[in-house]
């Protein structure tokens, strides 16, 4: 039987898949089972930071794989500590908890924020403000944190203790933060799944200032925006704020599952032994891959990300059928007149992979996508927009 039929028969049908089976890739090129090649502008949803089968990443992962694949968190391993040190050195954060996914990184952030608030108030401060249209994950806690009514269905009761403010609406945020039960505010600098909506600098800075005044923690969800995606190691670095907690995942492992929750000076001691844990979290193979990813996050790479971002912006601005373009760095959303799903399907036929988010075509290519492939893929996308 063919792969699509087997999938249909045996895999829980939670995904709308594109009708294509992939077998291999190299950098930003990927091949299907018929041998047709595609240029990848989706990056496995911002996961394959340096593309597919990148030689530096492969060497780091394979080297670790052949000496020690796992020992559990009862013991120390070098890749995990090395990765934590790198994350702290590069951000100024103080401590890291490792997990396996974005949802888990946020789950840890939520637990730590509640404990921080409860410790300081005898249990009276445990509400977290998140933003409408946000996305924080698929577990019950992170779904509850997600400010989208459409996702608060079927699985009730959802977790209490979350209130939702309008993104970029400072008055609404002020009002929400005035609730004495609030212990933290959590936000994505660019809402990814919500439609690639960029938060305004004034909104983020003022929110952070108000929060600090009230000893309310600032949690930045960098699961999608982080690890160079937006043209800086973490997107918050372009907002001149110092978060108390940063969560990240997707691009950190470069293609293997890894989540990280970073704690700042105020939160570094909140969790103690036995309060949280993960069997696989910080697995040495994933950590070794992530070390190699982070070691390559330097200014020249960030400059190249910004240059490619500008190229895409210039190439698509003013094209008939393009209504607007949003995003930062290589996390871009293109609002189109035709339904974005139609454009994604047309691109697939023409050999280019793009994603969608709400009413936009979403681009999350490898950070090191070669310029000539990017030019070719953007031209194909342009044709698909012109003739959907
Ligand atoms: C993808 C994503 C998550 C969830 O990550 P998973 O690894 O799928 O659990 C959380 N927050 C943001 C901002 C994301 O983009």
Tab-separated table of N, CA and C in Angstrom, residues 41 310-325 332-336 361 363 377-383 385:
chain	number	residue	atom	x	y	z
A	41	UNK	N	10.721	26.687	1.837
A	41	UNK	CA	10.606	27.984	2.530
A	41	UNK	C	9.842	27.824	3.852
A	310	UNK	N	14.815	41.521	3.698
A	310	UNK	CA	14.588	42.728	2.873
A	310	UNK	C	14.374	42.352	1.419
A	311	UNK	N	15.142	41.360	0.956
A	311	UNK	CA	14.983	40.918	-0.428
A	311	UNK	C	13.544	40.424	-0.674
A	312	UNK	N	13.044	39.594	0.240
A	312	UNK	CA	11.686	39.045	0.071
A	312	UNK	C	10.658	40.187	0.074
A	313	UNK	N	10.857	41.103	1.029
A	313	UNK	CA	9.946	42.245	1.162
A	313	UNK	C	9.897	43.055	-0.136
A	314	UNK	N	11.093	43.338	-0.678
A	314	UNK	CA	11.179	44.128	-1.902
A	314	UNK	C	10.553	43.392	-3.087
A	315	UNK	N	10.819	42.075	-3.147
A	315	UNK	CA	10.337	41.302	-4.298
A	315	UNK	C	8.819	41.192	-4.325
A	316	UNK	N	8.185	41.212	-3.145
A	316	UNK	CA	6.742	40.949	-3.115
A	316	UNK	C	5.888	42.193	-2.857
A	317	UNK	N	6.515	43.276	-2.412
A	317	UNK	CA	5.755	44.495	-2.163
A	317	UNK	C	5.232	45.047	-3.489
A	318	UNK	N	3.948	45.373	-3.512
A	318	UNK	CA	3.358	45.966	-4.717
A	318	UNK	C	2.938	44.954	-5.768
A	319	UNK	N	3.213	43.677	-5.533
A	319	UNK	CA	2.776	42.653	-6.489
A	319	UNK	C	1.249	42.550	-6.436
A	320	UNK	N	0.577	42.608	-7.593
A	320	UNK	CA	-0.887	42.472	-7.561
A	320	UNK	C	-1.267	41.140	-6.907
A	321	UNK	N	-2.202	41.208	-5.955
A	321	UNK	CA	-2.575	39.996	-5.228
A	321	UNK	C	-1.977	39.947	-3.834
A	322	UNK	N	-0.961	40.796	-3.582
A	322	UNK	CA	-0.373	40.893	-2.236
A	322	UNK	C	-1.006	42.088	-1.529
A	323	UNK	N	-1.668	41.837	-0.381
A	323	UNK	CA	-2.313	42.933	0.334
A	323	UNK	C	-1.383	43.579	1.350
A	324	UNK	N	-0.585	42.756	2.031
A	324	UNK	CA	0.366	43.305	3.006
A	324	UNK	C	1.398	42.239	3.345
A	325	UNK	N	2.512	42.684	3.923
A	325	UNK	CA	3.552	41.750	4.361
A	325	UNK	C	3.929	42.133	5.795
A	332	UNK	N	8.053	35.613	8.000
A	332	UNK	CA	7.268	36.592	7.251
A	332	UNK	C	5.883	36.056	6.920
A	333	UNK	N	4.903	36.942	6.953
A	333	UNK	CA	3.534	36.593	6.587
A	333	UNK	C	3.092	37.478	5.437
A	334	UNK	N	2.556	36.854	4.401
A	334	UNK	CA	2.122	37.605	3.222
A	334	UNK	C	0.617	37.476	3.102
A	335	UNK	N	-0.053	38.595	3.316
A	335	UNK	CA	-1.517	38.603	3.196
A	335	UNK	C	-1.863	38.701	1.726
A	336	UNK	N	-2.620	37.731	1.241
A	336	UNK	CA	-2.896	37.669	-0.196
A	336	UNK	C	-4.392	37.791	-0.461
A	361	UNK	N	0.158	33.696	3.825
A	361	UNK	CA	1.178	32.727	3.429
A	361	UNK	C	2.350	32.990	4.360
A	363	UNK	N	6.330	32.309	5.587
A	363	UNK	CA	7.655	31.852	5.180
A	363	UNK	C	8.562	31.724	6.404
A	377	UNK	N	12.754	30.669	-5.510
A	377	UNK	CA	11.529	30.296	-4.790
A	377	UNK	C	10.578	31.486	-4.677
A	378	UNK	N	11.121	32.668	-4.419
A	378	UNK	CA	10.273	33.852	-4.285
A	378	UNK	C	9.638	34.194	-5.632
A	379	UNK	N	10.394	33.959	-6.702
A	379	UNK	CA	9.819	34.182	-8.036
A	379	UNK	C	8.647	33.227	-8.289
A	380	UNK	N	8.812	31.973	-7.885
A	380	UNK	CA	7.726	30.985	-8.022
A	380	UNK	C	6.521	31.411	-7.187
A	381	UNK	N	6.785	31.848	-5.959
A	381	UNK	CA	5.702	32.303	-5.077
A	381	UNK	C	4.962	33.477	-5.717
A	382	UNK	N	5.743	34.388	-6.303
A	382	UNK	CA	5.150	35.549	-6.972
A	382	UNK	C	4.225	35.103	-8.112
A	383	UNK	N	4.688	34.147	-8.894
A	383	UNK	CA	3.851	33.615	-9.983
A	383	UNK	C	2.569	32.979	-9.429
A	385	UNK	N	1.079	33.772	-6.699
A	385	UNK	CA	0.200	34.848	-6.204
A	385	UNK	C	-0.493	35.535	-7.388
